[in-house]
Short mmCIF file of C-alpha atoms in Angstrom, two decimals:
data_model
loop_
_atom_site.label_atom_id
_atom_site.label_comp_id
_atom_site.label_asym_id
_atom_site.label_seq_id
_atom_site.Cartn_x
_atom_site.Cartn_y
_atom_site.Cartn_z
CA UNK A 6 -25.13 2.96 -23.15
CA UNK A 7 -23.34 5.85 -21.43
CA UNK A 8 -26.59 7.54 -20.40
CA UNK A 9 -27.99 4.23 -19.19
CA UNK A 10 -24.83 3.59 -17.13
CA UNK A 11 -25.08 7.05 -15.55
CA UNK A 12 -28.74 6.56 -14.61
CA UNK A 13 -28.18 3.06 -13.22
CA UNK A 14 -25.20 4.29 -11.20
CA UNK A 15 -27.33 7.08 -9.66
CA UNK A 16 -30.08 4.54 -8.89
CA UNK A 17 -27.54 2.22 -7.24
CA UNK A 18 -26.10 4.99 -5.02
CA UNK A 19 -29.61 6.19 -4.03
CA UNK A 20 -30.55 2.60 -3.20
CA UNK A 21 -27.59 2.36 -0.83
CA UNK A 22 -28.06 5.79 0.77
CA UNK A 23 -31.81 5.29 1.29
CA UNK A 24 -31.38 1.85 2.82
CA UNK A 25 -32.00 1.01 6.45
CA UNK A 26 -31.06 -1.93 8.64
CA UNK A 27 -28.06 -4.12 7.80
CA UNK A 28 -27.14 -2.26 4.60
CA UNK A 29 -27.03 1.12 6.40
CA UNK A 30 -24.94 -0.35 9.24
CA UNK A 31 -22.55 -1.96 6.74
CA UNK A 32 -22.08 1.38 4.91
CA UNK A 33 -21.34 3.20 8.16
CA UNK A 34 -18.80 0.57 9.23
CA UNK A 35 -17.16 0.56 5.78
CA UNK A 36 -16.89 4.36 5.71
CA UNK A 37 -15.31 4.42 9.18
CA UNK A 38 -12.81 1.67 8.32
CA UNK A 39 -11.84 3.16 4.95
CA UNK A 40 -11.71 6.87 5.71
CA UNK A 41 -8.74 8.40 3.90
CA UNK A 42 -6.13 9.85 6.26
CA UNK A 43 -5.55 12.82 3.96
CA UNK A 44 -7.67 14.32 1.21
CA UNK A 45 -7.42 17.51 -0.81
CA UNK A 46 -11.08 17.16 -1.78
CA UNK A 47 -13.26 15.84 1.10
CA UNK A 48 -16.50 15.88 -0.96
CA UNK A 49 -15.01 13.83 -3.78
CA UNK A 50 -13.41 11.54 -1.19
CA UNK A 51 -16.76 10.94 0.53
CA UNK A 52 -18.43 10.06 -2.78
CA UNK A 53 -15.54 7.75 -3.71
CA UNK A 54 -15.98 5.94 -0.38
CA UNK A 55 -19.70 5.45 -1.04
CA UNK A 56 -18.99 4.27 -4.60
CA UNK A 57 -16.34 1.86 -3.35
CA UNK A 58 -18.81 0.42 -0.83
CA UNK A 59 -21.44 -0.19 -3.54
CA UNK A 60 -18.92 -2.40 -5.37
CA UNK A 61 -16.69 -3.83 -2.62
CA UNK A 62 -18.80 -3.71 0.54
CA UNK A 63 -20.40 -6.74 2.18
CA UNK A 64 -23.81 -7.19 3.77
CA UNK A 65 -23.61 -10.71 5.13
CA UNK A 66 -22.43 -12.77 2.15
CA UNK A 67 -23.83 -10.37 -0.46
CA UNK A 68 -22.59 -7.12 -1.99
CA UNK A 69 -24.74 -3.97 -2.27
CA UNK A 70 -24.81 -4.60 -6.04
CA UNK A 71 -26.26 -8.09 -5.43
CA UNK A 72 -29.01 -6.58 -3.27
CA UNK A 73 -29.72 -3.80 -5.78
CA UNK A 74 -30.11 -6.26 -8.66
CA UNK A 75 -32.36 -8.56 -6.61
CA UNK A 76 -34.64 -5.70 -5.55
CA UNK A 77 -34.81 -3.78 -8.86
CA UNK A 78 -36.62 -4.49 -12.09
CA UNK A 79 -33.68 -4.59 -14.48
CA UNK A 80 -33.41 -6.11 -17.93
CA UNK A 81 -30.82 -8.91 -18.40
CA UNK A 82 -28.58 -6.41 -20.21
CA UNK A 83 -28.82 -3.93 -17.32
CA UNK A 84 -28.19 -6.66 -14.75
CA UNK A 85 -25.06 -7.70 -16.60
CA UNK A 86 -23.84 -4.09 -16.83
CA UNK A 87 -24.35 -3.41 -13.10
CA UNK A 88 -22.97 -6.77 -12.03
CA UNK A 89 -19.73 -6.06 -13.92
CA UNK A 90 -19.21 -2.96 -11.79
CA UNK A 91 -17.92 -5.26 -9.08
CA UNK A 92 -14.73 -5.17 -11.19
CA UNK A 93 -14.45 -1.40 -10.67
CA UNK A 94 -11.32 -0.06 -8.97
CA UNK A 95 -9.72 3.16 -7.81
CA UNK A 96 -6.44 4.23 -9.33
CA UNK A 97 -3.96 7.03 -9.88
CA UNK A 98 -4.29 7.62 -13.61
CA UNK A 99 -2.12 9.53 -16.05
CA UNK A 100 -3.88 11.08 -19.05
CA UNK A 101 -2.37 9.61 -22.22
CA UNK A 102 -4.64 11.42 -24.68
CA UNK A 103 -7.98 13.18 -24.90
CA UNK A 104 -10.93 11.61 -26.73
CA UNK A 105 -14.23 13.22 -27.84
CA UNK A 106 -16.13 11.64 -24.92
CA UNK A 107 -13.36 10.82 -22.47
CA UNK A 108 -9.68 9.91 -22.24
CA UNK A 109 -7.13 7.20 -22.68
CA UNK A 110 -5.70 6.71 -19.19
CA UNK A 111 -2.84 4.70 -17.68
CA UNK A 112 -3.13 3.36 -14.15
CA UNK A 113 0.23 4.25 -12.59
CA UNK A 114 -0.02 1.38 -10.10
CA UNK A 115 -0.01 -1.30 -12.80
CA UNK A 116 0.90 0.54 -16.06
CA UNK A 117 -2.32 -0.78 -17.68
CA UNK A 118 -4.15 1.48 -20.14
CA UNK A 119 -7.89 2.11 -20.50
CA UNK A 120 -10.35 3.93 -22.73
CA UNK A 121 -12.50 5.76 -20.16
CA UNK A 122 -15.72 7.60 -21.08
CA UNK A 123 -17.27 10.47 -19.13
CA UNK A 124 -21.08 9.93 -19.03
CA UNK A 125 -21.80 13.31 -17.40
CA UNK A 126 -21.78 15.99 -20.15
CA UNK A 127 -21.19 18.85 -17.71
CA UNK A 128 -18.16 17.11 -16.19
CA UNK A 129 -16.89 16.25 -19.68
CA UNK A 130 -16.98 19.99 -20.47
CA UNK A 131 -15.06 20.74 -17.26
CA UNK A 132 -12.43 18.14 -18.19
CA UNK A 133 -11.67 19.68 -21.59
CA UNK A 134 -8.85 21.66 -19.93
CA UNK A 135 -6.93 18.52 -18.95
CA UNK A 136 -3.76 17.77 -20.91
CA UNK A 137 -1.71 14.58 -21.47
CA UNK A 138 0.60 13.89 -18.54
CA UNK A 139 -1.79 15.18 -15.90
CA UNK A 140 -2.75 12.88 -13.01
CA UNK A 141 -6.29 12.01 -11.88
CA UNK A 142 -7.33 10.13 -8.76
CA UNK A 143 -10.65 8.41 -9.49
CA UNK A 144 -12.57 5.12 -9.73
CA UNK A 145 -13.47 3.57 -13.07
CA UNK A 146 -15.90 0.76 -13.93
CA UNK A 147 -16.42 -1.39 -17.03
CA UNK A 148 -18.91 -0.22 -19.64
CA UNK A 149 -18.31 -3.19 -21.97
CA UNK A 150 -15.45 -5.52 -22.81
CA UNK A 151 -13.20 -2.74 -24.17
CA UNK A 152 -14.39 0.50 -22.59
CA UNK A 153 -14.74 1.89 -19.07
CA UNK A 154 -16.38 4.98 -17.58
CA UNK A 155 -15.75 7.41 -14.72
CA UNK A 156 -17.62 5.77 -11.86
CA UNK A 157 -16.67 8.37 -9.25
CA UNK A 158 -15.71 12.06 -9.04
CA UNK A 159 -12.10 12.76 -9.92
CA UNK A 160 -9.41 14.63 -8.00
CA UNK A 161 -7.22 16.50 -10.50
CA UNK A 162 -3.58 16.59 -9.40
CA UNK A 163 -2.01 18.27 -12.44
CA UNK A 164 1.36 17.28 -13.88
CA UNK A 165 3.64 15.84 -11.20
CA UNK A 166 7.41 15.56 -11.23
CA UNK A 167 8.82 12.18 -10.24
CA UNK A 168 9.34 12.99 -6.52
CA UNK A 169 5.77 14.33 -6.17
CA UNK A 170 4.35 11.42 -8.19
CA UNK A 171 6.18 8.97 -5.90
CA UNK A 172 4.62 10.72 -2.88
CA UNK A 173 1.15 10.58 -4.50
CA UNK A 174 1.55 6.84 -5.12
CA UNK A 175 2.67 6.38 -1.51
CA UNK A 176 -0.45 8.23 -0.31
CA UNK A 177 -2.62 6.10 -2.59
CA UNK A 178 -1.11 2.91 -1.19
CA UNK A 179 -1.87 4.17 2.32
CA UNK A 180 -5.45 5.30 1.63
CA UNK A 181 -6.60 2.68 -0.91
CA UNK A 182 -4.95 -0.53 0.25
CA UNK A 183 -7.64 -2.80 -1.23
CA UNK A 184 -7.14 -1.16 -4.65
CA UNK A 185 -3.33 -1.31 -4.72
CA UNK A 186 -3.28 -3.63 -7.74
CA UNK A 187 -7.05 -3.57 -8.29
CA UNK A 188 -6.79 -4.34 -12.00
CA UNK A 189 -3.86 -6.77 -11.77
CA UNK A 190 -4.55 -9.60 -9.30
CA UNK A 191 -1.53 -11.46 -10.70
CA UNK A 192 0.77 -8.67 -9.44
CA UNK A 193 -0.89 -8.75 -6.03
CA UNK A 194 -0.44 -12.51 -5.85
CA UNK A 195 3.24 -12.22 -6.79
CA UNK A 196 3.73 -9.48 -4.20
CA UNK A 197 2.29 -11.69 -1.43
CA UNK A 198 4.42 -14.62 -2.63
CA UNK A 199 7.51 -12.43 -2.34
CA UNK A 200 6.65 -11.70 1.32
CA UNK A 201 6.54 -15.44 2.03
CA UNK A 202 9.87 -15.93 0.16
CA UNK A 203 11.53 -13.14 2.15
CA UNK A 204 10.31 -14.73 5.39
CA UNK A 205 11.75 -18.11 4.33
CA UNK A 206 15.10 -16.48 3.51
CA UNK A 207 15.05 -14.75 6.92
CA UNK A 208 14.34 -18.10 8.56
CA UNK A 209 17.09 -19.87 6.59
CA UNK A 210 19.61 -17.14 7.39
CA UNK A 211 18.92 -16.66 11.12
CA UNK A 212 17.40 -20.08 11.87
CA UNK A 213 14.70 -18.27 13.87
CA UNK A 214 11.59 -16.14 13.35
CA UNK A 215 12.70 -13.73 16.09
CA UNK A 216 16.19 -12.42 16.77
CA UNK A 217 17.72 -9.67 18.91
CA UNK A 218 20.95 -8.01 17.67
CA UNK A 219 22.39 -4.51 17.24
CA UNK A 220 20.86 -2.26 14.60
CA UNK A 221 24.19 -1.99 12.77
CA UNK A 222 24.54 -5.78 12.57
CA UNK A 223 20.90 -6.21 11.54
CA UNK A 224 21.33 -3.72 8.68
CA UNK A 225 24.37 -5.65 7.38
CA UNK A 226 22.66 -9.03 7.58
CA UNK A 227 19.48 -7.84 5.87
CA UNK A 228 21.64 -6.53 3.01
CA UNK A 229 23.21 -10.01 2.73
CA UNK A 230 19.78 -11.64 2.62
CA UNK A 231 18.61 -9.29 -0.12
CA UNK A 232 21.77 -9.77 -2.16
CA UNK A 233 21.31 -13.54 -1.98
CA UNK A 234 17.64 -13.27 -3.02
CA UNK A 235 18.52 -11.14 -6.07
CA UNK A 236 21.28 -13.55 -7.13
CA UNK A 237 19.00 -16.56 -6.67
CA UNK A 238 16.31 -14.92 -8.78
CA UNK A 239 18.75 -14.04 -11.58
CA UNK A 240 20.13 -17.58 -11.49
CA UNK A 241 16.60 -18.97 -11.77
CA UNK A 242 16.09 -16.71 -14.81
CA UNK A 243 19.23 -18.23 -16.38
CA UNK A 244 21.37 -15.08 -16.10
CA UNK A 245 25.13 -15.60 -15.66
CA UNK A 246 26.83 -13.27 -13.16
CA UNK A 247 29.94 -13.04 -15.37
CA UNK A 248 28.10 -11.92 -18.54
CA UNK A 249 29.37 -8.57 -19.87
CA UNK A 250 27.21 -5.45 -20.10
CA UNK A 251 27.27 -5.62 -23.93
CA UNK A 252 26.12 -9.25 -23.94
CA UNK A 253 23.36 -8.52 -21.42
CA UNK A 254 22.15 -5.58 -23.51
CA UNK A 255 22.05 -7.70 -26.67
CA UNK A 256 20.18 -10.49 -24.90
CA UNK A 257 17.70 -8.00 -23.40
CA UNK A 258 17.09 -6.48 -26.84
CA UNK A 259 18.11 -2.92 -25.86
CA UNK A 260 21.20 -0.75 -26.30
CA UNK A 261 23.98 -0.22 -23.77
CA UNK A 262 23.15 3.52 -23.93
CA UNK A 263 19.56 2.84 -22.80
CA UNK A 264 20.80 0.71 -19.91
CA UNK A 265 23.35 3.37 -18.89
CA UNK A 266 20.66 6.08 -19.01
CA UNK A 267 18.25 4.00 -16.92
CA UNK A 268 21.00 3.28 -14.38
CA UNK A 269 22.03 6.95 -14.21
CA UNK A 270 18.45 8.03 -13.56
CA UNK A 271 17.83 5.41 -10.88
CA UNK A 272 21.28 5.50 -9.27
CA UNK A 273 21.61 1.71 -9.76
CA UNK A 274 24.54 -0.33 -11.06
CA UNK A 275 24.45 -0.65 -14.88
CA UNK A 276 24.87 -4.44 -14.86
CA UNK A 277 22.10 -4.88 -12.30
CA UNK A 278 19.76 -2.78 -14.46
CA UNK A 279 20.71 -4.86 -17.51
CA UNK A 280 20.02 -8.09 -15.65
CA UNK A 281 16.63 -6.77 -14.59
CA UNK A 282 15.78 -5.98 -18.23
CA UNK A 283 16.95 -9.40 -19.41
CA UNK A 284 15.07 -11.32 -16.71
CA UNK A 285 11.81 -9.91 -18.10
CA UNK A 286 10.43 -9.79 -14.56
CA UNK A 287 7.40 -7.57 -13.98
CA UNK A 288 8.20 -7.33 -10.26
CA UNK A 289 11.35 -6.45 -8.35
CA UNK A 290 12.26 -6.57 -4.66
CA UNK A 291 12.67 -3.08 -3.17
CA UNK A 292 15.76 -2.43 -1.11
CA UNK A 293 14.73 -2.50 2.55
CA UNK A 294 16.21 0.59 4.19
CA UNK A 295 16.14 0.59 7.99
CA UNK A 296 15.37 3.97 9.59
CA UNK A 297 18.38 5.68 11.15
CA UNK A 298 17.08 5.20 14.71
CA UNK A 299 16.94 1.43 14.07
CA UNK A 300 20.43 1.34 12.53
CA UNK A 301 21.87 3.23 15.51
CA UNK A 302 20.08 1.18 18.18
CA UNK A 303 22.27 -0.92 20.49
CA UNK A 304 19.63 -3.63 20.40
CA UNK A 305 16.79 -4.41 17.98
CA UNK A 306 14.32 -7.28 18.14
CA UNK A 307 13.35 -8.42 14.65
CA UNK A 308 10.29 -10.58 13.95
CA UNK A 309 9.49 -12.28 10.66
CA UNK A 310 6.18 -13.73 9.46
CA UNK A 311 5.10 -15.10 6.04
CA UNK A 312 2.23 -12.58 5.81
CA UNK A 313 3.00 -9.74 8.24
CA UNK A 314 6.55 -9.46 6.91
CA UNK A 315 9.35 -8.13 9.11
CA UNK A 316 9.01 -5.94 12.19
CA UNK A 317 11.98 -4.17 13.80
CA UNK A 318 11.53 -2.96 17.40
CA UNK A 319 14.35 -1.36 19.43
CA UNK A 320 12.35 -1.30 22.69
CA UNK A 321 10.97 -4.84 22.75
CA UNK A 322 13.33 -6.08 25.47
CA UNK A 323 12.53 -3.00 27.57
CA UNK A 324 8.80 -3.69 27.19
CA UNK A 325 9.15 -7.36 28.21
CA UNK A 326 11.25 -6.33 31.23
CA UNK A 327 8.37 -4.09 32.38
CA UNK A 328 6.00 -7.06 32.00
CA UNK A 329 8.20 -9.31 34.13
CA UNK A 330 8.95 -6.66 36.78
CA UNK A 331 6.64 -6.99 39.80
CA UNK A 332 7.49 -3.38 40.70
CA UNK A 333 6.65 -1.96 37.23
CA UNK A 334 4.33 0.70 38.76
CA UNK A 335 7.43 2.56 39.95
CA UNK A 336 8.92 2.49 36.44
CA UNK A 337 8.43 5.99 34.93
CA UNK A 338 8.71 4.56 31.39
CA UNK A 339 5.88 2.00 31.69
CA UNK A 340 2.89 4.21 30.82
CA UNK A 341 4.62 6.08 27.97
CA UNK A 342 5.92 2.82 26.44
CA UNK A 343 2.46 1.19 26.51
CA UNK A 344 0.96 4.24 24.79
CA UNK A 345 3.80 4.27 22.26
CA UNK A 346 3.11 0.60 21.43
CA UNK A 347 -0.59 1.39 20.95
CA UNK A 348 0.00 4.48 18.80
CA UNK A 349 2.96 3.33 16.68
CA UNK A 350 1.62 1.62 13.49
CA UNK A 351 4.85 -0.43 13.26
CA UNK A 352 3.85 -2.27 16.47
CA UNK A 353 1.14 -4.26 14.74
CA UNK A 354 -1.38 -6.90 15.79
CA UNK A 355 1.17 -9.70 15.27
CA UNK A 356 3.61 -8.13 17.79
CA UNK A 357 0.81 -7.68 20.33
CA UNK A 358 -0.14 -11.34 19.79
CA UNK A 359 3.42 -12.40 20.67
CA UNK A 360 3.28 -10.40 23.90
CA UNK A 361 -0.20 -11.74 24.74
CA UNK A 362 0.86 -15.36 24.19
CA UNK A 363 4.03 -15.12 26.30
CA UNK A 364 2.85 -12.74 29.05
CA UNK A 365 -0.97 -13.03 29.16
CA UNK A 366 -1.53 -12.24 32.85
CA UNK A 367 1.11 -9.52 33.11
CA UNK A 368 -0.04 -7.77 29.90
CA UNK A 369 -3.67 -7.85 30.99
CA UNK A 370 -2.83 -6.32 34.39
CA UNK A 371 -0.57 -3.70 32.79
CA UNK A 372 -3.29 -2.58 30.36
CA UNK A 373 -5.96 -2.59 33.09
CA UNK A 374 -3.87 -0.22 35.21
CA UNK A 375 -2.42 2.14 32.57
CA UNK A 376 -5.64 2.45 30.53
CA UNK A 377 -7.75 2.61 33.70
CA UNK A 378 -9.96 -0.22 32.49
CA UNK A 379 -10.23 -2.56 35.50
CA UNK A 380 -12.52 -5.00 33.64
CA UNK A 381 -10.24 -5.30 30.60
CA UNK A 382 -10.08 -8.94 29.46
CA UNK A 383 -7.03 -9.59 27.29
CA UNK A 384 -8.50 -12.47 25.29
CA UNK A 385 -11.82 -10.76 24.57
CA UNK A 386 -10.86 -7.08 24.46
CA UNK A 387 -7.39 -6.89 22.87
CA UNK A 388 -8.61 -6.98 19.23
CA UNK A 389 -11.12 -4.19 19.95
CA UNK A 390 -8.47 -2.11 21.72
CA UNK A 391 -6.08 -2.39 18.79
CA UNK A 392 -8.85 -1.43 16.35
CA UNK A 393 -9.38 1.73 18.43
CA UNK A 394 -5.80 2.61 17.50
CA UNK A 395 -6.31 1.83 13.79
CA UNK A 396 -4.32 -1.40 13.89
CA UNK A 397 -5.64 -3.87 11.28
CA UNK A 398 -6.31 -7.38 12.59
CA UNK A 399 -5.34 -8.95 9.25
CA UNK A 400 -1.97 -8.54 7.48
CA UNK A 401 -1.58 -5.76 4.93
CA UNK A 402 1.02 -5.95 2.17
CA UNK A 403 4.30 -5.02 3.92
CA UNK A 404 7.01 -2.71 2.58
CA UNK A 405 9.29 -5.67 1.86
CA UNK A 406 6.88 -6.98 -0.83
CA UNK A 407 8.05 -6.88 -4.43
CA UNK A 408 6.75 -4.01 -6.56
CA UNK A 409 6.22 -3.63 -10.34
CA UNK A 410 9.45 -2.71 -12.15
CA UNK A 411 8.04 0.62 -13.40
CA UNK A 412 7.18 1.69 -9.81
CA UNK A 413 10.57 0.57 -8.52
CA UNK A 414 12.25 2.66 -11.24
CA UNK A 415 10.04 5.66 -10.43
CA UNK A 416 10.92 5.54 -6.72
CA UNK A 417 14.64 5.20 -7.51
CA UNK A 418 14.51 8.11 -9.96
CA UNK A 419 12.60 10.23 -7.44
CA UNK A 420 15.27 9.61 -4.78
CA UNK A 421 18.04 10.36 -7.30
CA UNK A 422 16.38 13.68 -8.23
CA UNK A 423 15.95 14.65 -4.58
CA UNK A 424 19.59 13.84 -3.85
CA UNK A 425 20.69 15.97 -6.85
CA UNK A 426 18.58 18.88 -5.57
CA UNK A 427 20.11 18.56 -2.12
CA UNK A 428 23.63 18.53 -3.59
CA UNK A 429 22.91 21.65 -5.67
CA UNK A 430 21.43 23.54 -2.72
CA UNK A 431 24.44 22.62 -0.56
CA UNK A 432 26.77 23.84 -3.31
CA UNK A 433 24.92 27.16 -3.56
CA UNK A 434 25.07 27.64 0.21
CA UNK A 435 28.81 27.04 0.25
CA UNK A 436 29.37 29.55 -2.59
CA UNK A 437 27.32 32.26 -0.94
CA UNK A 438 29.28 31.70 2.25
CA UNK A 439 32.52 32.47 0.43
CA UNK A 440 31.29 35.88 -0.71
CA UNK A 441 30.42 37.07 2.81
#
């Protein structure tokens, strides 16, 4: 079965690469849209992009796998094997243990484990050096109901401490958005539901989808919203705020020592950690931390949307004043602000839509002049312009979305370790100063 899978996979990739017409155009578009922003191994990255396209790409209403099956003479068993590869996904995997023909891996994004075979004997030989705890970036595909195989080249990342692992997961989320919870659609669904809940809480709290207040005040009010959401969730799980740590530990089925250790590692309150264990929730809301420049801003315009999430812009009023100023050409900030709004990923398609709806004529004239595109038509050309600046036209999971508990804990522990390192280095510097 392994050899057959390897041969069919090679045939599938050759079918895609040799294609002309719509399939070739679709591959080119997919590769351009999904190019990783950073990669330590460009060759492996290129092959992973091609492999992803064979399983996830679209040519009209069909996938490349659909076209391959329809144009190849495959047995029913082979058709079933190839068709199941549409369940393949990329992940950041930790090696749990070595096997004679592969590994047991855990996908760090979802904590799910897999038996993964290596069909290429030469690569299997190369992988003999890998040890438990090492991290691999790769794509896997189903071989049968219980086993998977390496569908793409791997990028070996070695053993990573928690801060570096947190960074690697952040990079994965940035470069492989469609595979974020590729093997756990239920987590993805819950994450999107949390975005809608956060928006509703924002709406209930401020009675508006757009507000303008100081950064300091905004930071305080967002903390209040989050605190209320956590309390509401614990209440829904039947957890009493007044319950002691010992009682919570007993109800969660773990010791107080385990809770204290988890809290110490993550820097969280012991009772909050205990409540999280008792609730049995697989997902937790991350704490939304505003950047310092937002906190310090005299004025911030905040938008909220059930899919785009929350956007915080300290220059929105300034931008709208330029749009309403008939003498904007003499404003030295106009050109730089327009370019900043185009280049800053935080100023997304939704924000541009708000500007286009409220100031259609002024925005069109402003863009025509600053971009030197006299024929620019706002209604027709704005989506294309924003795509030029890598702004997605559909919402992507925002930072306010809930994350799996194990990832939340990892990020907290990573921050705690970094803070400890900073404290130690500061202490050393002060000591050395005293000896001079």
